[in-house]
Amino acid sequence: EDEQIVAEIMRRRFFPAVITHKPWEGFHFAGHEIRITEATDCYGAVVWPSALVLCYFLETNSKQYNLVDKNVIEIGAGTGLVSIVASLLGALVTATDLPELLGNLQHNVLQNTKLKCKHQPCVKELSWGIDLEKNFPRSSCQFDYIMAADVVYHHPFLDELLLTFDHLCKNDTIILWAMKFRLDKENQFVDRFQTMFDLEVISDFPSLNITLYKAMRKGRMKV
């Protein structure tokens, strides 16, 4: 079953028929053809399999996780694929990443959502752990969903990432987080994450070494 679903997910990806001056990949989600411009010199400018897993889940579980008119923030949005799919599914999306990635992120979001979505998504800088209250004040930022794909890997900002999850998450916020396990650091982060949030595995793909989690604040997980 794992291999069949993974094959279906990977069939959503297509490539240009001819080589172009700008590298891009194409995807079929939410009834649309999505073209993502990439760069090979930066982790955040490439579409990773965890993003495809999360997009597939959002599309195929759109009744249980109805995003229409929901306030969604994606952290570590990278190329913007997850934010684009969430927007096409009706969400009001804020796509965030580091300042050096915002140009490509804005380009991808705009070209794939303009005149196609109920709510035009916005792109905003978010450096994990930095100026969180200034840029995302708790009093006015109320997110129904936090989405994250492949934000835990070999980088030195795991403390800041956990702080960011904590700041953005209200009592009723649902976190949907797709994660590829590579090193012990991933397991250690999950252990630390669970001291603050209830964590539930909602999909698991051993062949990709990717797990999709749902999380909420401790004691708030809905049965």
XYZ file of C-alpha atoms in Angstrom:
223
model
C 0.000 0.000 0.000
C 2.843 2.378 0.839
C 4.488 1.865 -2.530
C 1.183 2.284 -4.403
C 0.398 5.606 -2.706
C 3.968 6.842 -3.154
C 3.763 5.976 -6.851
C 0.509 7.956 -7.094
C 2.090 10.925 -5.320
C 5.113 10.893 -7.612
C 2.860 10.733 -10.675
C 1.695 14.226 -9.728
C 5.109 15.561 -10.805
C 6.081 16.325 -14.387
C 9.046 17.964 -16.080
C 9.435 20.325 -19.065
C 9.575 18.586 -22.430
C 12.518 20.756 -23.456
C 15.354 22.286 -21.445
C 14.614 25.880 -20.478
C 16.890 28.665 -19.254
C 15.153 28.532 -15.870
C 14.873 25.151 -14.143
C 11.311 24.265 -13.193
C 9.160 21.308 -12.249
C 5.453 20.826 -12.772
C 2.852 19.306 -10.474
C -0.822 18.368 -10.706
C -2.726 19.173 -7.500
C -6.157 20.582 -6.637
C -7.245 20.394 -10.255
C -4.480 22.683 -11.484
C -1.171 22.439 -13.255
C 1.406 24.088 -11.004
C 4.798 25.197 -12.322
C 7.521 25.746 -9.771
C 10.716 27.621 -10.595
C 13.670 26.163 -8.714
C 17.326 26.852 -7.997
C 19.889 24.153 -7.294
C 22.162 26.251 -5.089
C 19.875 26.432 -2.066
C 17.951 23.864 0.004
C 14.944 26.172 0.181
C 14.658 26.580 -3.589
C 14.044 22.909 -4.394
C 10.814 20.910 -4.035
C 11.418 18.054 -1.591
C 9.284 14.872 -1.425
C 7.804 15.861 1.950
C 6.061 18.778 0.233
C 4.480 16.407 -2.287
C 3.304 14.133 0.527
C 1.670 17.048 2.352
C 0.056 18.398 -0.843
C -1.351 14.970 -1.692
C -2.764 14.659 1.816
C -4.403 18.086 1.670
C -6.040 17.296 -1.651
C -7.230 13.776 -0.824
C -8.463 14.700 2.676
C -10.112 17.994 1.788
C -13.392 17.029 3.480
C -11.861 16.126 6.834
C -9.388 19.016 6.647
C -11.518 21.618 4.903
C -9.286 24.606 4.187
C -11.929 26.889 2.701
C -11.659 30.314 4.402
C -9.199 28.909 6.954
C -6.230 31.008 8.032
C -3.069 29.059 7.184
C 0.615 29.821 7.652
C 3.386 27.766 6.102
C 6.804 27.989 7.731
C 9.841 27.228 5.616
C 7.702 27.509 2.494
C 10.683 27.268 0.136
C 9.393 27.164 -3.421
C 5.808 27.606 -2.221
C 4.198 24.383 -3.451
C 2.325 23.609 -0.211
C 1.139 27.216 0.131
C -0.045 27.210 -3.473
C -2.030 23.998 -3.046
C -3.574 25.220 0.210
C -4.574 28.453 -1.566
C -6.123 26.536 -4.468
C -8.118 24.576 -1.880
C -9.615 27.820 -0.566
C -7.381 28.817 2.333
C -6.188 32.299 3.239
C -2.443 31.571 3.204
C 0.653 33.307 4.511
C 3.759 31.730 2.971
C 6.940 32.441 4.953
C 10.660 31.883 4.622
C 14.040 33.569 4.902
C 14.522 36.913 3.113
C 16.839 35.485 0.449
C 14.123 33.041 -0.648
C 11.227 35.472 -0.844
C 11.806 36.572 -4.442
C 11.495 33.086 -5.901
C 8.720 32.204 -3.437
C 6.719 35.298 -4.432
C 7.214 34.515 -8.126
C 5.941 30.948 -7.758
C 2.994 31.901 -5.570
C 1.872 34.707 -7.851
C 2.146 32.846 -11.147
C 0.251 29.831 -9.809
C -2.519 31.524 -7.808
C -3.404 34.815 -9.514
C -7.089 34.780 -10.528
C -7.308 31.110 -9.493
C -7.940 31.333 -5.752
C -10.679 32.580 -3.483
C -8.043 34.361 -1.396
C -4.793 35.681 -2.833
C -1.964 34.350 -0.622
C 0.654 36.660 0.835
C 4.392 36.105 1.187
C 6.162 37.278 4.321
C 9.612 37.038 5.843
C 9.972 34.739 8.830
C 13.360 33.986 10.327
C 12.673 31.357 12.968
C 12.831 32.678 16.501
C 13.533 36.294 15.475
C 11.136 39.220 16.082
C 8.195 36.834 16.345
C 5.986 39.093 18.441
C 6.846 42.125 16.321
C 6.095 40.460 12.972
C 3.413 37.980 14.086
C 1.769 39.449 17.225
C -0.148 36.894 19.242
C -3.097 39.238 19.664
C -3.826 39.521 15.940
C -2.320 36.406 14.321
C -4.845 33.605 14.653
C -3.930 30.635 12.487
C -6.223 27.654 12.019
C -3.376 25.631 10.530
C 0.404 25.708 10.610
C 1.953 23.727 7.763
C 5.530 22.581 7.486
C 7.318 20.246 5.071
C 10.883 19.112 5.659
C 11.769 21.907 8.070
C 13.856 19.603 10.292
C 17.186 18.608 8.803
C 20.865 19.212 9.509
C 20.726 22.893 10.483
C 21.587 24.722 13.733
C 18.201 26.400 14.259
C 16.112 23.659 15.844
C 15.651 25.616 19.080
C 14.400 28.582 17.052
C 12.095 26.324 15.041
C 10.480 24.976 18.202
C 10.095 28.515 19.534
C 8.395 29.508 16.273
C 5.924 26.614 16.428
C 5.138 27.603 20.020
C 4.612 31.282 19.191
C 2.342 30.724 16.189
C 0.232 27.929 17.687
C -2.925 28.823 19.577
C -4.995 26.316 21.563
C -7.106 25.327 18.543
C -4.393 25.539 15.889
C -3.690 22.332 13.990
C -0.134 21.663 12.849
C 0.296 19.497 9.737
C 3.949 18.571 9.468
C 5.614 16.256 6.929
C 9.078 15.143 7.948
C 11.814 13.060 6.384
C 13.940 11.175 8.883
C 17.656 11.259 8.080
C 19.699 11.512 11.284
C 19.282 11.185 15.048
C 18.669 14.940 15.233
C 15.234 14.386 13.718
C 14.307 11.882 16.433
C 15.629 14.207 19.137
C 13.581 17.104 17.776
C 10.414 14.997 17.751
C 11.037 14.089 21.404
C 11.412 17.757 22.321
C 8.396 18.726 20.226
C 6.258 16.244 22.150
C 6.993 17.969 25.454
C 4.849 20.858 24.191
C 2.494 19.301 21.647
C 0.391 16.174 21.277
C 1.557 14.368 18.168
C -0.362 11.911 16.007
C 0.911 10.031 12.950
C -1.691 10.440 10.208
C 0.325 8.976 7.300
C 3.563 7.053 7.106
C 5.645 6.281 4.021
C 8.519 3.934 4.922
C 9.769 3.769 1.330
C 10.365 7.549 1.453
C 11.292 7.612 5.153
C 8.653 10.336 5.526
C 6.042 10.658 8.271
C 3.103 13.053 8.226
C 2.037 14.324 11.635
C -0.901 16.182 13.084
C -0.132 18.129 16.240
C -1.919 20.397 18.703
C -1.048 21.946 22.013
C -0.858 19.507 24.903
C -4.295 18.361 25.947
C -6.032 19.882 22.911
C -5.888 16.997 20.438
C -9.365 16.353 19.035
C -10.515 12.763 18.958
